Amino acid sequence: MDRNAQSSSTAPSMEQVLTDYAAMRDEMTSALARALGERAWRESPNSPGPRRSRIGGADPAAEQVGLVTWSFEGTYPADTWHGAARLVAEVGRAYGFTDGGVTVDRPGDLEIFGVDALGGRYTFGMATNTILTLRTGPLRWEHPPEPAGPQT
């Protein structure tokens, strides 16, 4: 779903964006599997887990949410890295993300990111292992969950 097509005065709820981001993540990993073979994507052992943070600013009720980082041990063959990055970016564009750019592109390390109109960001990287992270922009919950612990 291209959330950029929505009116800026009717921002989607955090719940809807999290649903969209989870679907996008699934499509990204599925596209990679179709092109480059199945990998054992799972929660990264280095992931801080889902995290919520208040950001203040124009809307003090808005929060950002970082989804669990997904990863798999190892990576795709080095000669397929740029193609893998293009696949991820293509799926991101279908969800309203722009090609944010390349953070790192050197032998043994490639990382790209995309951003959306709501302030969200994905990062896809390959080095020793492969990672996919997603973070929302500042949004309001329709039904705020109870705090699970300290918020940053």
Coordinates of N, CA and C in Angstrom, one line a residue:
M1 N 0.8 -1.2 0.0 CA 0.0 0.0 0.0 C 0.9 1.2 0.0
D2 N 0.6 2.2 -0.9 CA 1.4 3.4 -1.0 C 0.8 4.4 0.0
R3 N 1.4 4.5 1.2 CA 0.8 5.4 2.1 C 1.1 6.9 1.8
N4 N 2.0 7.2 0.9 CA 2.2 8.5 0.4 C 1.0 9.1 -0.3
A5 N 0.2 8.3 -0.8 CA -1.0 8.7 -1.5 C -2.1 9.3 -0.5
Q6 N -1.9 9.0 0.8 CA -2.9 9.5 1.7 C -2.7 11.0 2.0
S7 N -3.7 11.7 2.3 CA -3.7 13.1 2.7 C -2.8 13.3 3.9
S8 N -2.0 14.3 3.9 CA -1.2 14.6 5.1 C -2.0 14.9 6.3
S9 N -3.3 15.4 6.1 CA -4.1 15.7 7.3 C -4.8 14.5 7.9
T10 N -4.7 13.4 7.2 CA -5.3 12.1 7.7 C -4.2 11.1 7.8
A11 N -3.2 11.3 8.6 CA -2.1 10.4 8.8 C -2.7 9.1 9.3
P12 N -2.1 8.0 8.8 CA -2.6 6.7 9.3 C -2.2 6.5 10.8
S13 N -2.9 5.5 11.4 CA -2.5 5.2 12.8 C -1.2 4.4 12.8
M14 N -0.6 4.4 14.0 CA 0.6 3.6 14.2 C 0.3 2.1 13.9
E15 N -0.9 1.6 14.3 CA -1.3 0.2 14.1 C -1.3 -0.1 12.6
Q16 N -1.8 0.8 11.8 CA -1.9 0.6 10.3 C -0.5 0.6 9.7
V17 N 0.3 1.5 10.2 CA 1.7 1.6 9.6 C 2.5 0.3 10.0
L18 N 2.3 -0.1 11.3 CA 3.1 -1.3 11.7 C 2.6 -2.5 10.9
T19 N 1.3 -2.6 10.6 CA 0.8 -3.7 9.7 C 1.4 -3.6 8.3
D20 N 1.5 -2.4 7.8 CA 2.0 -2.2 6.4 C 3.5 -2.5 6.4
Y21 N 4.3 -2.1 7.4 CA 5.7 -2.4 7.5 C 6.0 -3.9 7.6
A22 N 5.2 -4.6 8.4 CA 5.4 -6.0 8.5 C 5.1 -6.7 7.2
A23 N 4.1 -6.2 6.5 CA 3.8 -6.8 5.1 C 5.0 -6.5 4.2
M24 N 5.5 -5.3 4.3 CA 6.6 -4.9 3.4 C 7.8 -5.7 3.7
R25 N 8.1 -5.9 5.0 CA 9.3 -6.8 5.3 C 9.1 -8.2 4.8
D26 N 7.9 -8.7 4.9 CA 7.6 -10.1 4.4 C 7.8 -10.1 2.8
E27 N 7.3 -9.1 2.2 CA 7.5 -9.0 0.7 C 9.0 -8.9 0.3
M28 N 9.7 -8.1 1.1 CA 11.2 -7.9 0.8 C 11.9 -9.3 0.9
T29 N 11.6 -10.0 2.0 CA 12.3 -11.3 2.2 C 11.9 -12.3 1.2
S30 N 10.6 -12.2 0.8 CA 10.1 -13.2 -0.2 C 10.7 -12.9 -1.5
A31 N 10.8 -11.6 -1.9 CA 11.4 -11.3 -3.2 C 12.9 -11.8 -3.2
L32 N 13.6 -11.6 -2.1 CA 15.0 -12.1 -2.0 C 15.0 -13.6 -2.2
A33 N 14.1 -14.3 -1.5 CA 14.1 -15.7 -1.6 C 13.8 -16.2 -3.0
R34 N 12.9 -15.6 -3.7 CA 12.6 -16.0 -5.1 C 13.8 -15.8 -6.0
A35 N 14.5 -14.7 -5.8 CA 15.6 -14.4 -6.7 C 16.9 -15.1 -6.2
L36 N 17.2 -15.2 -4.9 CA 18.5 -15.7 -4.5 C 18.5 -16.9 -3.6
G37 N 17.3 -17.5 -3.3 CA 17.2 -18.7 -2.5 C 16.7 -18.3 -1.1
E38 N 16.1 -19.3 -0.5 CA 15.6 -19.2 0.9 C 16.8 -19.0 1.9
R39 N 16.5 -18.2 2.9 CA 17.4 -17.9 4.0 C 16.6 -18.0 5.3
A40 N 17.3 -18.3 6.3 CA 16.7 -18.5 7.6 C 16.6 -17.1 8.4
W41 N 15.7 -16.2 7.9 CA 15.5 -14.9 8.5 C 14.9 -15.1 9.9
R42 N 15.4 -14.4 10.9 CA 14.8 -14.5 12.2 C 15.2 -13.2 13.0
E43 N 14.7 -13.1 14.2 CA 15.0 -12.0 15.0 C 16.5 -12.0 15.2
S44 N 17.1 -10.8 15.0 CA 18.6 -10.7 15.1 C 19.0 -10.9 16.6
P45 N 20.0 -11.6 16.9 CA 20.5 -11.7 18.3 C 20.9 -10.4 18.8
N46 N 21.2 -9.4 18.0 CA 21.6 -8.1 18.5 C 20.5 -7.1 18.5
S47 N 19.3 -7.6 18.1 CA 18.1 -6.7 18.1 C 17.7 -6.3 19.5
P48 N 17.4 -5.0 19.7 CA 16.9 -4.6 21.0 C 15.5 -5.0 21.2
G49 N 14.9 -5.6 20.2 CA 13.4 -5.9 20.2 C 12.6 -4.7 19.8
P50 N 11.3 -4.9 19.8 CA 10.5 -3.7 19.4 C 10.7 -2.6 20.5
R51 N 10.8 -1.4 20.0 CA 11.1 -0.3 21.0 C 10.2 0.9 20.6
R52 N 9.7 1.5 21.6 CA 8.9 2.7 21.4 C 9.6 3.9 22.0
S53 N 9.4 5.0 21.4 CA 10.0 6.2 21.9 C 9.2 7.4 21.6
R54 N 9.0 8.3 22.6 CA 8.3 9.6 22.4 C 9.3 10.5 21.8
I55 N 8.9 11.3 20.9 CA 9.8 12.2 20.2 C 9.6 13.7 20.5
G56 N 8.5 14.0 21.1 CA 8.2 15.4 21.4 C 7.9 16.2 20.1
G57 N 8.3 17.4 20.1 CA 8.1 18.2 18.9 C 6.7 18.7 18.7
A58 N 6.3 18.8 17.5 CA 4.9 19.3 17.2 C 3.8 18.5 17.8
D59 N 4.0 17.2 17.9 CA 2.9 16.4 18.5 C 3.5 15.6 19.6
P60 N 3.3 16.0 20.8 CA 3.9 15.3 22.0 C 3.3 13.9 22.2
A61 N 2.2 13.6 21.6 CA 1.6 12.3 21.8 C 2.1 11.3 20.7
A62 N 2.9 11.8 19.8 CA 3.4 10.9 18.7 C 4.6 10.1 19.2
E63 N 4.7 8.9 18.7 CA 5.8 8.0 19.0 C 6.4 7.5 17.8
Q64 N 7.6 7.0 17.9 CA 8.3 6.2 16.8 C 8.4 4.8 17.4
V65 N 8.3 3.9 16.5 CA 8.5 2.5 16.9 C 9.5 1.8 16.0
G66 N 10.5 1.2 16.6 CA 11.5 0.4 15.8 C 11.0 -1.1 15.9
L67 N 10.8 -1.7 14.8 CA 10.5 -3.1 14.8 C 11.7 -4.0 15.1
V68 N 11.4 -5.2 15.4 CA 12.5 -6.1 15.7 C 13.4 -6.2 14.4
T69 N 14.7 -6.2 14.6 CA 15.6 -6.3 13.4 C 15.6 -7.8 13.0
W70 N 15.5 -8.0 11.7 CA 15.5 -9.4 11.2 C 16.9 -9.5 10.6
S71 N 17.4 -10.8 10.6 CA 18.7 -11.0 10.1 C 18.8 -12.5 9.7
F72 N 19.9 -12.9 9.0 CA 20.3 -14.3 8.9 C 21.8 -14.3 8.9
E73 N 22.3 -15.4 9.4 CA 23.8 -15.6 9.4 C 24.3 -15.7 8.0
G74 N 25.4 -15.0 7.8 CA 26.0 -15.1 6.4 C 25.3 -14.1 5.5
T75 N 25.5 -14.2 4.3 CA 24.9 -13.3 3.3 C 24.8 -14.0 1.9
Y76 N 24.3 -13.2 1.0 CA 24.2 -13.7 -0.4 C 25.6 -13.6 -1.0
P77 N 25.8 -14.3 -2.1 CA 27.1 -14.2 -2.8 C 27.3 -12.7 -3.2
A78 N 28.6 -12.3 -3.0 CA 28.9 -10.8 -3.2 C 28.5 -10.3 -4.5
D79 N 28.6 -11.1 -5.6 CA 28.2 -10.6 -6.9 C 26.7 -10.4 -7.1
T80 N 25.9 -10.7 -6.1 CA 24.5 -10.5 -6.1 C 24.0 -9.4 -5.2
W81 N 24.9 -8.8 -4.5 CA 24.6 -7.8 -3.5 C 23.8 -6.6 -4.0
H82 N 24.3 -6.0 -5.1 CA 23.6 -4.9 -5.7 C 22.2 -5.2 -6.2
G83 N 22.1 -6.4 -6.8 CA 20.8 -6.9 -7.2 C 19.8 -7.1 -6.0
A84 N 20.4 -7.7 -4.9 CA 19.5 -7.8 -3.7 C 19.1 -6.5 -3.2
A85 N 19.9 -5.5 -3.2 CA 19.6 -4.2 -2.8 C 18.5 -3.5 -3.7
R86 N 18.6 -3.8 -5.0 CA 17.6 -3.3 -5.9 C 16.3 -3.9 -5.6
L87 N 16.2 -5.2 -5.3 CA 15.0 -5.9 -5.0 C 14.3 -5.3 -3.8
V88 N 15.1 -5.1 -2.8 CA 14.6 -4.5 -1.5 C 14.0 -3.1 -1.8
A89 N 14.8 -2.3 -2.5 CA 14.4 -0.9 -2.8 C 13.1 -0.9 -3.7
E90 N 13.0 -1.9 -4.6 CA 11.8 -2.0 -5.5 C 10.5 -2.2 -4.6
V91 N 10.6 -3.2 -3.7 CA 9.5 -3.4 -2.8 C 9.2 -2.2 -1.9
G92 N 10.3 -1.6 -1.4 CA 10.1 -0.4 -0.6 C 9.3 0.7 -1.4
R93 N 9.7 0.9 -2.7 CA 9.0 1.9 -3.5 C 7.5 1.6 -3.6
A94 N 7.1 0.3 -3.7 CA 5.7 -0.1 -3.8 C 5.0 0.3 -2.5
Y95 N 5.7 0.5 -1.4 CA 5.1 0.9 -0.1 C 5.3 2.4 0.2
G96 N 5.7 3.1 -0.8 CA 5.8 4.6 -0.7 C 7.1 5.1 -0.2
F97 N 8.1 4.2 -0.1 CA 9.5 4.6 0.3 C 10.3 5.1 -0.9
T98 N 11.0 6.1 -0.7 CA 11.9 6.6 -1.7 C 13.3 5.9 -1.5
D99 N 14.1 5.9 -2.6 CA 15.4 5.3 -2.4 C 16.2 6.3 -1.7
G100 N 16.4 6.1 -0.4 CA 17.1 7.0 0.5 C 18.6 7.1 0.1
G101 N 19.2 6.0 -0.2 CA 20.6 6.1 -0.6 C 21.4 4.9 -0.1
V102 N 22.7 5.0 -0.3 CA 23.6 4.0 0.1 C 24.4 4.6 1.2
T103 N 24.4 3.8 2.3 CA 25.2 4.2 3.5 C 26.6 3.8 3.4
V104 N 26.8 2.5 2.9 CA 28.1 1.9 2.8 C 28.1 1.1 1.5
D105 N 29.2 1.2 0.7 CA 29.3 0.4 -0.5 C 30.8 0.2 -0.7
R106 N 31.3 -0.9 -0.1 CA 32.7 -1.2 -0.3 C 32.8 -2.8 -0.2
P107 N 33.9 -3.3 -0.7 CA 34.0 -4.8 -0.6 C 33.7 -5.3 0.8
G108 N 32.8 -6.3 0.8 CA 32.5 -6.9 2.1 C 31.5 -6.1 3.0
D109 N 30.9 -5.1 2.4 CA 30.0 -4.3 3.2 C 29.1 -3.4 2.3
L110 N 27.8 -3.7 2.3 CA 26.9 -2.9 1.5 C 25.7 -2.6 2.4
E111 N 25.2 -1.3 2.5 CA 24.1 -1.0 3.3 C 23.3 0.1 2.5
I112 N 22.0 -0.1 2.4 CA 21.1 0.9 1.7 C 20.0 1.3 2.7
F113 N 19.3 2.4 2.4 CA 18.1 2.7 3.2 C 17.1 3.4 2.3
G114 N 15.9 3.4 2.8 CA 14.8 4.1 2.2 C 14.0 4.8 3.2
V115 N 13.3 5.9 2.8 CA 12.5 6.7 3.7 C 11.2 6.9 3.1
D116 N 10.2 7.1 4.0 CA 8.8 7.4 3.5 C 8.4 8.8 4.0
A117 N 7.3 9.2 3.4 CA 6.8 10.6 3.7 C 6.4 10.8 5.2
L118 N 6.2 9.7 5.9 CA 5.8 9.8 7.3 C 7.0 9.8 8.3
G119 N 8.2 9.7 7.7 CA 9.4 9.7 8.5 C 9.9 8.4 8.8
G120 N 9.3 7.3 8.2 CA 9.8 5.9 8.5 C 11.1 5.7 7.7
R121 N 11.7 4.6 8.1 CA 13.0 4.3 7.4 C 13.2 2.8 7.5
Y122 N 13.7 2.2 6.4 CA 14.2 0.8 6.4 C 15.7 0.9 6.1
T123 N 16.4 -0.1 6.7 CA 17.8 -0.3 6.4 C 18.0 -1.8 6.0
F124 N 18.7 -2.0 4.9 CA 19.1 -3.3 4.5 C 20.6 -3.4 4.3
G125 N 21.2 -4.3 5.0 CA 22.7 -4.4 4.9 C 23.2 -5.8 4.8
M126 N 24.4 -5.9 4.2 CA 25.1 -7.2 4.1 C 26.6 -6.9 4.3
A127 N 27.1 -7.7 5.3 CA 28.5 -7.7 5.6 C 28.8 -9.1 6.0
T128 N 29.1 -9.3 7.3 CA 29.3 -10.7 7.8 C 28.0 -11.4 7.8
N129 N 26.9 -10.7 8.2 CA 25.5 -11.2 8.2 C 24.7 -10.2 7.4
T130 N 23.4 -10.6 7.3 CA 22.5 -9.7 6.5 C 21.4 -9.3 7.5
I131 N 21.1 -8.0 7.4 CA 20.1 -7.4 8.3 C 19.0 -6.6 7.5
L132 N 17.8 -6.5 8.2 CA 16.7 -5.7 7.7 C 16.1 -5.0 8.9
T133 N 16.1 -3.7 9.0 CA 15.5 -3.0 10.1 C 14.5 -2.0 9.6
L134 N 13.5 -1.8 10.4 CA 12.4 -0.8 10.1 C 12.1 0.0 11.3
R135 N 11.9 1.3 11.0 CA 11.5 2.2 12.1 C 10.5 3.2 11.5
T136 N 9.4 3.4 12.3 CA 8.3 4.3 11.8 C 8.8 5.7 12.1
G137 N 8.0 6.6 11.4 CA 8.1 8.0 11.8 C 7.2 8.3 13.0
P138 N 7.1 9.6 13.4 CA 6.3 9.9 14.5 C 4.8 9.8 14.2
L139 N 4.1 8.9 14.9 CA 2.7 8.7 14.6 C 2.0 8.5 15.9
R140 N 0.7 8.6 15.9 CA -0.2 8.4 17.0 C -0.8 7.0 17.0
W141 N -1.0 6.4 18.1 CA -1.6 5.1 18.2 C -3.2 5.4 18.2
E142 N -3.9 4.5 17.6 CA -5.4 4.6 17.7 C -5.7 4.0 19.1
H143 N -5.1 2.9 19.5 CA -5.3 2.3 20.8 C -3.9 2.1 21.4
P144 N -3.4 3.1 22.1 CA -2.0 2.9 22.6 C -1.9 1.7 23.5
P145 N -0.8 0.9 23.3 CA -0.6 -0.3 24.1 C -0.1 0.2 25.5
E146 N -0.2 -0.6 26.5 CA 0.4 -0.3 27.8 C 1.9 -0.3 27.7
P147 N 2.5 0.6 28.3 CA 4.0 0.6 28.3 C 4.5 -0.8 28.8
A148 N 5.4 -1.4 28.0 CA 6.0 -2.7 28.4 C 7.2 -2.5 29.3
G149 N 7.6 -1.3 29.4 CA 8.8 -1.0 30.2 C 9.2 0.5 30.0
P150 N 10.3 0.9 30.4 CA 10.7 2.3 30.2 C 10.7 2.6 28.7
Q151 N 10.2 3.8 28.4 CA 10.3 4.3 27.0 C 11.4 5.3 27.0
T152 N 12.0 5.4 25.8 CA 13.1 6.4 25.7 C 12.6 7.6 25.0

